[in-house]
Structures are given as structure tokens and as C-alpha cells.
Amino acid sequence: MLTWFQGLAGNWGVSIILLTFTVRLLTFPFVHKGLKAQAKTQVEMQKLKPLMDKINEKHKDDPRKKQQEVMSLYREHGVNPLGALKGCGWMLIQMPIFFALYKLLYQSIDLRGASWWFVQDLSQPDRLFMLPWNLPLVGDAFNILPLFVAATQMVTSKFTMQTPTDPQQAQMQKMMIYFMPVMILVLTYSFPSGLMLYWMVSNLWQVVQQLWVNKHIRKPQQQAAAGVKKA
């Protein structure tokens, strides 16, 4: 498929972008269903916040009892706390494609030396410019695409997550929003630029899709729940 797109576009970088769009279109129904379920669960959890606050206050010194009360509250209101994780399913769906593309970029002779925009070789890190020093975990080159990947991953996480009712969970979630992009940056800094291009475009797609879900699904549900509560 990548070769076919290259025949149409005449550039391997553009063909990687077209491949990303194709993957996201093919997985759109599954991803969208997961995001809708995630938004619904988040709204239901928000409705339970006053009751959760009471449980947290009542059993603040007894974590085990607090957990039992919380699980009982979920069962009573028919809420699945794991439903909030369904929106992350798109990452699992794409993992085989991600690893296949990683292997392809290292083995394909056609992609060696293939350029795109400022990238001179899509099978190598983008190396926007060389550094005067050889730094640990960074080396002697400045790669900008991994920074874009980490930044878009952080934006995606911020739009996807919602503040939990438990203060401890909220603190942990806030830490994960910043920790995961940094970890991704460190692990992928020397990855092929073609793979980083695929990941960055996929993240941008996810941001747009998540914004649409937040505006047209999550927000109306939150407004309806607030109206019922007020009534």
C-alpha cells in the first residue's frame, strides 16, 4: 500500500501521510465507538462526584473501606469504571501497523535516502541540525519530529482525560499526562523519521476526532446531566 501511494504522490513522506489517513479511516468505526463509550462513562462518573466526595471524606483514613464503598456505588448505579479506558483502544488497534512500519523503514531499500520536506532520509532520525556536543540519550543531533510526537501525545491526553472524583487519582492522572510524553520522547528520539511522521499525523487525527467527540457527544451529555441534577 505504501508503494502504491508512492506511485501516486511521487514522494515517500507523502505516501506515509496517506497511509496514516487510510489506517485511521479503516479503524474509525472502532475508535469512534470506544470514544463514545469513554465519554458516556466520564459523564456518569461526574454525576456520581457528590457521592464520591462524601465517601472520600467519610473513609479518608480507611482506603480499603473507601474502595469497597466506591465499588458498591458503581454497582448500584450501573457504572463500569473501566469504560473510561475504551477510548484508548485505538492505540492497541494500531500497534501491529506501527511495528510493521518500524520494521519496514529499517529493511526497505527504497526508503533509504528518501526525503520529505526537511527530512533527508526517512529511514533515519530527521536530524534537523547537528549539536556541538554529544549529549546522553540525545546524541549529537537535534531531532524535531519526536518532540512533535510527544507534544501531540500530551494534547491528546489532555483532551481525552477528565478530572477524576478522587483527589489522589486526579494527581496521578495529571502526572501521567506529562510523564507519558516525556517517556515517549526518550524512547523514540532515535527512531526513523518516517515512523515519527506516521505517529505525529495519527496523533493530530486523534486530537481532531477527540475535539469532535467532546463537543458533540460529551458536552451535550454533561449539559443534560446538569439539567437533570438542577431540576
mmCIF file of C-alpha atoms in Angstrom:
data_model
loop_
_atom_site.group_PDB
_atom_site.id
_atom_site.type_symbol
_atom_site.label_atom_id
_atom_site.label_comp_id
_atom_site.label_asym_id
_atom_site.label_seq_id
_atom_site.Cartn_x
_atom_site.Cartn_y
_atom_site.Cartn_z
ATOM 1 C CA MET A 1 0.000 0.000 0.000
ATOM 2 C CA LEU A 2 2.865 2.355 0.806
ATOM 3 C CA THR A 3 4.431 1.650 -2.587
ATOM 4 C CA TRP A 4 1.101 2.251 -4.317
ATOM 5 C CA PHE A 5 0.712 5.624 -2.589
ATOM 6 C CA GLN A 6 4.287 6.490 -3.558
ATOM 7 C CA GLY A 7 3.398 5.820 -7.178
ATOM 8 C CA LEU A 8 0.525 8.294 -6.897
ATOM 9 C CA ALA A 9 2.246 11.013 -4.874
ATOM 10 C CA GLY A 10 5.826 10.566 -6.042
ATOM 11 C CA ASN A 11 7.155 11.049 -2.505
ATOM 12 C CA TRP A 12 7.625 8.532 0.290
ATOM 13 C CA GLY A 13 6.844 11.076 3.019
ATOM 14 C CA VAL A 14 3.518 11.976 1.434
ATOM 15 C CA SER A 15 2.773 8.278 0.964
ATOM 16 C CA ILE A 16 3.341 7.708 4.718
ATOM 17 C CA ILE A 17 0.846 10.501 5.455
ATOM 18 C CA LEU A 18 -1.682 8.952 3.057
ATOM 19 C CA LEU A 19 -1.108 5.558 4.675
ATOM 20 C CA THR A 20 -1.811 7.128 8.087
ATOM 21 C CA PHE A 21 -5.091 8.604 6.825
ATOM 22 C CA THR A 22 -6.055 5.216 5.380
ATOM 23 C CA VAL A 23 -5.357 3.411 8.658
ATOM 24 C CA ARG A 24 -7.321 5.992 10.634
ATOM 25 C CA LEU A 25 -10.269 5.760 8.220
ATOM 26 C CA LEU A 26 -10.324 1.955 8.401
ATOM 27 C CA THR A 27 -10.187 1.975 12.201
ATOM 28 C CA PHE A 28 -12.544 4.947 12.575
ATOM 29 C CA PRO A 29 -15.722 2.941 13.465
ATOM 30 C CA PHE A 30 -13.955 1.038 16.264
ATOM 31 C CA VAL A 31 -12.160 4.112 17.596
ATOM 32 C CA HIS A 32 -15.292 6.266 17.479
ATOM 33 C CA LYS A 33 -17.329 3.645 19.321
ATOM 34 C CA GLY A 34 -14.677 3.495 22.037
ATOM 35 C CA LEU A 35 -14.543 7.281 22.377
ATOM 36 C CA LYS A 36 -18.327 7.473 22.696
ATOM 37 C CA ALA A 37 -18.303 4.817 25.424
ATOM 38 C CA GLN A 38 -15.486 6.656 27.164
ATOM 39 C CA ALA A 39 -17.376 9.971 27.053
ATOM 40 C CA LYS A 40 -20.502 8.313 28.432
ATOM 41 C CA THR A 41 -18.583 6.746 31.315
ATOM 42 C CA GLN A 42 -16.889 10.039 32.142
ATOM 43 C CA VAL A 43 -20.261 11.817 32.316
ATOM 44 C CA GLU A 44 -21.672 9.069 34.559
ATOM 45 C CA MET A 45 -18.640 9.333 36.829
ATOM 46 C CA GLN A 46 -19.101 13.096 37.021
ATOM 47 C CA LYS A 47 -22.725 12.623 38.095
ATOM 48 C CA LEU A 48 -21.506 10.473 40.980
ATOM 49 C CA LYS A 49 -18.961 13.064 42.114
ATOM 50 C CA PRO A 50 -21.009 14.411 45.088
ATOM 51 C CA LEU A 51 -21.483 10.882 46.413
ATOM 52 C CA MET A 52 -17.824 10.086 45.785
ATOM 53 C CA ASP A 53 -16.768 13.192 47.701
ATOM 54 C CA LYS A 54 -18.824 12.039 50.685
ATOM 55 C CA ILE A 55 -17.234 8.587 50.588
ATOM 56 C CA ASN A 56 -13.736 10.086 50.313
ATOM 57 C CA GLU A 57 -14.396 12.325 53.296
ATOM 58 C CA LYS A 58 -16.060 9.631 55.385
ATOM 59 C CA HIS A 59 -13.387 6.980 54.835
ATOM 60 C CA LYS A 60 -10.316 9.127 54.203
ATOM 61 C CA ASP A 61 -8.391 7.160 56.823
ATOM 62 C CA ASP A 62 -9.540 3.739 55.638
ATOM 63 C CA PRO A 63 -8.572 3.156 51.985
ATOM 64 C CA ARG A 64 -9.909 -0.399 51.952
ATOM 65 C CA LYS A 65 -13.347 0.628 53.212
ATOM 66 C CA LYS A 66 -13.380 3.556 50.810
ATOM 67 C CA GLN A 67 -12.654 1.250 47.882
ATOM 68 C CA GLN A 68 -15.466 -1.094 48.932
ATOM 69 C CA GLU A 69 -17.929 1.793 49.174
ATOM 70 C CA VAL A 70 -16.867 3.129 45.791
ATOM 71 C CA MET A 71 -17.301 -0.243 44.077
ATOM 72 C CA SER A 72 -20.687 -0.624 45.732
ATOM 73 C CA LEU A 73 -21.662 2.813 44.426
ATOM 74 C CA TYR A 74 -20.618 1.815 40.896
ATOM 75 C CA ARG A 75 -22.702 -1.371 41.049
ATOM 76 C CA GLU A 76 -25.715 0.490 42.446
ATOM 77 C CA HIS A 77 -25.704 2.997 39.571
ATOM 78 C CA GLY A 78 -24.619 0.549 36.858
ATOM 79 C CA VAL A 79 -21.359 2.336 36.109
ATOM 80 C CA ASN A 80 -18.371 0.472 34.678
ATOM 81 C CA PRO A 81 -15.240 2.355 35.822
ATOM 82 C CA LEU A 82 -13.184 0.595 33.122
ATOM 83 C CA GLY A 83 -15.393 2.159 30.454
ATOM 84 C CA ALA A 84 -13.206 5.253 30.564
ATOM 85 C CA LEU A 85 -10.362 3.167 29.111
ATOM 86 C CA LYS A 86 -12.265 2.171 25.974
ATOM 87 C CA GLY A 87 -11.122 5.295 24.176
ATOM 88 C CA CYS A 88 -7.535 4.029 24.399
ATOM 89 C CA GLY A 89 -8.386 1.021 22.235
ATOM 90 C CA TRP A 90 -7.283 2.863 19.084
ATOM 91 C CA MET A 91 -3.678 2.558 20.287
ATOM 92 C CA LEU A 92 -3.958 -1.230 20.564
ATOM 93 C CA ILE A 93 -5.552 -1.474 17.113
ATOM 94 C CA GLN A 94 -2.651 0.391 15.526
ATOM 95 C CA MET A 95 0.195 -1.387 17.321
ATOM 96 C CA PRO A 96 0.650 -4.143 14.675
ATOM 97 C CA ILE A 97 0.770 -1.489 11.930
ATOM 98 C CA PHE A 98 3.213 0.571 13.979
ATOM 99 C CA PHE A 99 5.642 -2.332 14.447
ATOM 100 C CA ALA A 100 5.290 -3.384 10.800
ATOM 101 C CA LEU A 101 6.145 0.138 9.647
ATOM 102 C CA TYR A 102 9.087 0.250 12.066
ATOM 103 C CA LYS A 103 10.483 -2.943 10.534
ATOM 104 C CA LEU A 104 9.748 -1.739 7.008
ATOM 105 C CA LEU A 105 11.668 1.509 7.463
ATOM 106 C CA TYR A 106 14.744 -0.389 8.613
ATOM 107 C CA GLN A 107 14.662 -3.069 5.896
ATOM 108 C CA SER A 108 13.260 -1.417 2.764
ATOM 109 C CA ILE A 109 15.976 -0.333 0.351
ATOM 110 C CA ASP A 110 13.548 2.015 -1.457
ATOM 111 C CA LEU A 111 13.098 4.195 1.635
ATOM 112 C CA ARG A 112 16.805 4.624 2.302
ATOM 113 C CA GLY A 113 17.764 8.153 1.350
ATOM 114 C CA ALA A 114 14.117 9.063 0.602
ATOM 115 C CA SER A 115 13.495 12.689 1.580
ATOM 116 C CA TRP A 116 10.434 14.639 2.673
ATOM 117 C CA TRP A 117 10.368 18.371 3.377
ATOM 118 C CA PHE A 118 13.307 18.979 5.767
ATOM 119 C CA VAL A 119 13.953 15.248 6.322
ATOM 120 C CA GLN A 120 16.829 13.920 4.245
ATOM 121 C CA ASP A 121 16.339 10.216 4.970
ATOM 122 C CA LEU A 122 13.020 8.785 6.204
ATOM 123 C CA SER A 123 14.729 5.595 7.354
ATOM 124 C CA GLN A 124 16.875 7.619 9.795
ATOM 125 C CA PRO A 125 16.161 10.225 12.513
ATOM 126 C CA ASP A 126 15.290 13.604 10.975
ATOM 127 C CA ARG A 127 18.455 15.347 12.283
ATOM 128 C CA LEU A 128 17.172 18.900 11.831
ATOM 129 C CA PHE A 129 20.615 20.180 12.795
ATOM 130 C CA MET A 130 23.753 18.883 14.487
ATOM 131 C CA LEU A 131 24.601 19.765 18.066
ATOM 132 C CA PRO A 132 28.033 20.968 19.185
ATOM 133 C CA TRP A 133 28.018 18.346 21.959
ATOM 134 C CA ASN A 134 27.242 14.653 22.260
ATOM 135 C CA LEU A 135 24.528 14.528 24.940
ATOM 136 C CA PRO A 136 23.276 11.448 26.838
ATOM 137 C CA LEU A 137 20.077 9.946 25.308
ATOM 138 C CA VAL A 138 20.193 12.619 22.610
ATOM 139 C CA GLY A 139 23.473 12.159 20.809
ATOM 140 C CA ASP A 140 24.899 14.847 18.562
ATOM 141 C CA ALA A 141 21.752 15.623 16.521
ATOM 142 C CA PHE A 142 18.573 17.574 17.226
ATOM 143 C CA ASN A 143 15.509 15.601 16.086
ATOM 144 C CA ILE A 144 12.323 17.652 16.000
ATOM 145 C CA LEU A 145 9.732 15.045 14.929
ATOM 146 C CA PRO A 146 9.926 13.147 18.263
ATOM 147 C CA LEU A 147 9.230 16.476 20.009
ATOM 148 C CA PHE A 148 6.129 16.956 17.853
ATOM 149 C CA VAL A 149 5.030 13.392 18.646
ATOM 150 C CA ALA A 150 5.438 13.976 22.391
ATOM 151 C CA ALA A 151 3.615 17.328 22.208
ATOM 152 C CA THR A 152 0.666 15.923 20.240
ATOM 153 C CA GLN A 153 0.523 12.952 22.628
ATOM 154 C CA MET A 154 0.235 15.360 25.559
ATOM 155 C CA VAL A 155 -2.529 17.345 23.840
ATOM 156 C CA THR A 156 -4.392 14.120 23.051
ATOM 157 C CA SER A 157 -4.186 13.012 26.691
ATOM 158 C CA LYS A 158 -5.441 16.366 27.962
ATOM 159 C CA PHE A 159 -8.468 16.322 25.671
ATOM 160 C CA THR A 160 -9.213 12.669 26.407
ATOM 161 C CA MET A 161 -8.958 12.615 30.177
ATOM 162 C CA GLN A 162 -11.330 14.150 32.665
ATOM 163 C CA THR A 163 -10.546 15.068 36.261
ATOM 164 C CA PRO A 164 -11.390 12.060 38.488
ATOM 165 C CA THR A 165 -13.508 12.395 41.604
ATOM 166 C CA ASP A 166 -10.726 11.036 43.810
ATOM 167 C CA PRO A 167 -8.028 13.699 44.524
ATOM 168 C CA GLN A 168 -5.331 11.039 44.637
ATOM 169 C CA GLN A 169 -6.355 9.693 41.235
ATOM 170 C CA ALA A 170 -6.510 13.239 39.879
ATOM 171 C CA GLN A 171 -2.924 13.851 40.965
ATOM 172 C CA MET A 172 -1.799 10.559 39.426
ATOM 173 C CA GLN A 173 -3.612 11.334 36.176
ATOM 174 C CA LYS A 174 -2.023 14.778 35.985
ATOM 175 C CA MET A 175 1.400 13.206 36.443
ATOM 176 C CA MET A 176 0.690 10.656 33.679
ATOM 177 C CA ILE A 177 -0.320 13.399 31.236
ATOM 178 C CA TYR A 178 3.206 14.799 31.438
ATOM 179 C CA PHE A 179 5.141 11.619 32.219
ATOM 180 C CA MET A 180 3.992 9.566 29.223
ATOM 181 C CA PRO A 181 5.000 12.123 26.538
ATOM 182 C CA VAL A 182 8.421 12.528 28.156
ATOM 183 C CA MET A 183 8.884 8.750 28.236
ATOM 184 C CA ILE A 184 7.803 8.509 24.581
ATOM 185 C CA LEU A 185 10.260 11.267 23.666
ATOM 186 C CA VAL A 186 13.150 9.476 25.362
ATOM 187 C CA LEU A 187 12.306 6.068 23.887
ATOM 188 C CA THR A 188 11.658 7.238 20.315
ATOM 189 C CA TYR A 189 14.212 10.030 19.938
ATOM 190 C CA SER A 190 16.418 7.944 17.633
ATOM 191 C CA PHE A 191 13.550 6.238 15.761
ATOM 192 C CA PRO A 192 13.292 6.609 11.952
ATOM 193 C CA SER A 193 11.731 9.914 10.943
ATOM 194 C CA GLY A 194 9.213 8.106 8.730
ATOM 195 C CA LEU A 195 7.831 6.312 11.770
ATOM 196 C CA MET A 196 7.697 9.581 13.731
ATOM 197 C CA LEU A 197 5.849 11.183 10.809
ATOM 198 C CA TYR A 198 3.256 8.404 10.891
ATOM 199 C CA TRP A 199 2.835 8.738 14.676
ATOM 200 C CA MET A 200 2.585 12.543 14.583
ATOM 201 C CA VAL A 201 -0.074 12.605 11.850
ATOM 202 C CA SER A 202 -2.012 9.861 13.659
ATOM 203 C CA ASN A 203 -1.932 11.917 16.874
ATOM 204 C CA LEU A 204 -3.164 15.024 15.039
ATOM 205 C CA TRP A 205 -6.062 12.988 13.641
ATOM 206 C CA GLN A 206 -6.823 11.759 17.160
ATOM 207 C CA VAL A 207 -6.853 15.322 18.528
ATOM 208 C CA VAL A 208 -9.379 16.442 15.901
ATOM 209 C CA GLN A 209 -11.566 13.389 16.467
ATOM 210 C CA GLN A 210 -11.432 13.817 20.249
ATOM 211 C CA LEU A 211 -12.386 17.503 19.957
ATOM 212 C CA TRP A 212 -15.413 16.493 17.864
ATOM 213 C CA VAL A 213 -16.437 13.870 20.450
ATOM 214 C CA ASN A 214 -16.006 16.360 23.298
ATOM 215 C CA LYS A 215 -18.131 18.978 21.541
ATOM 216 C CA HIS A 216 -20.906 16.834 20.052
ATOM 217 C CA ILE A 217 -21.138 13.897 22.497
ATOM 218 C CA ARG A 218 -19.536 14.600 25.878
ATOM 219 C CA LYS A 219 -20.647 18.236 26.251
ATOM 220 C CA PRO A 220 -24.369 17.616 25.414
ATOM 221 C CA GLN A 221 -24.407 14.683 27.855
ATOM 222 C CA GLN A 222 -22.831 16.839 30.550
ATOM 223 C CA GLN A 223 -25.360 19.616 29.929
ATOM 224 C CA ALA A 224 -28.244 17.126 30.055
ATOM 225 C CA ALA A 225 -26.921 15.638 33.296
ATOM 226 C CA ALA A 226 -26.521 19.111 34.804
ATOM 227 C CA GLY A 227 -30.084 19.977 33.793
ATOM 228 C CA VAL A 228 -31.470 16.843 35.428
ATOM 229 C CA LYS A 229 -29.461 17.490 38.576
ATOM 230 C CA LYS A 230 -30.667 21.101 38.741
ATOM 231 C CA ALA A 231 -34.292 20.028 38.221
#
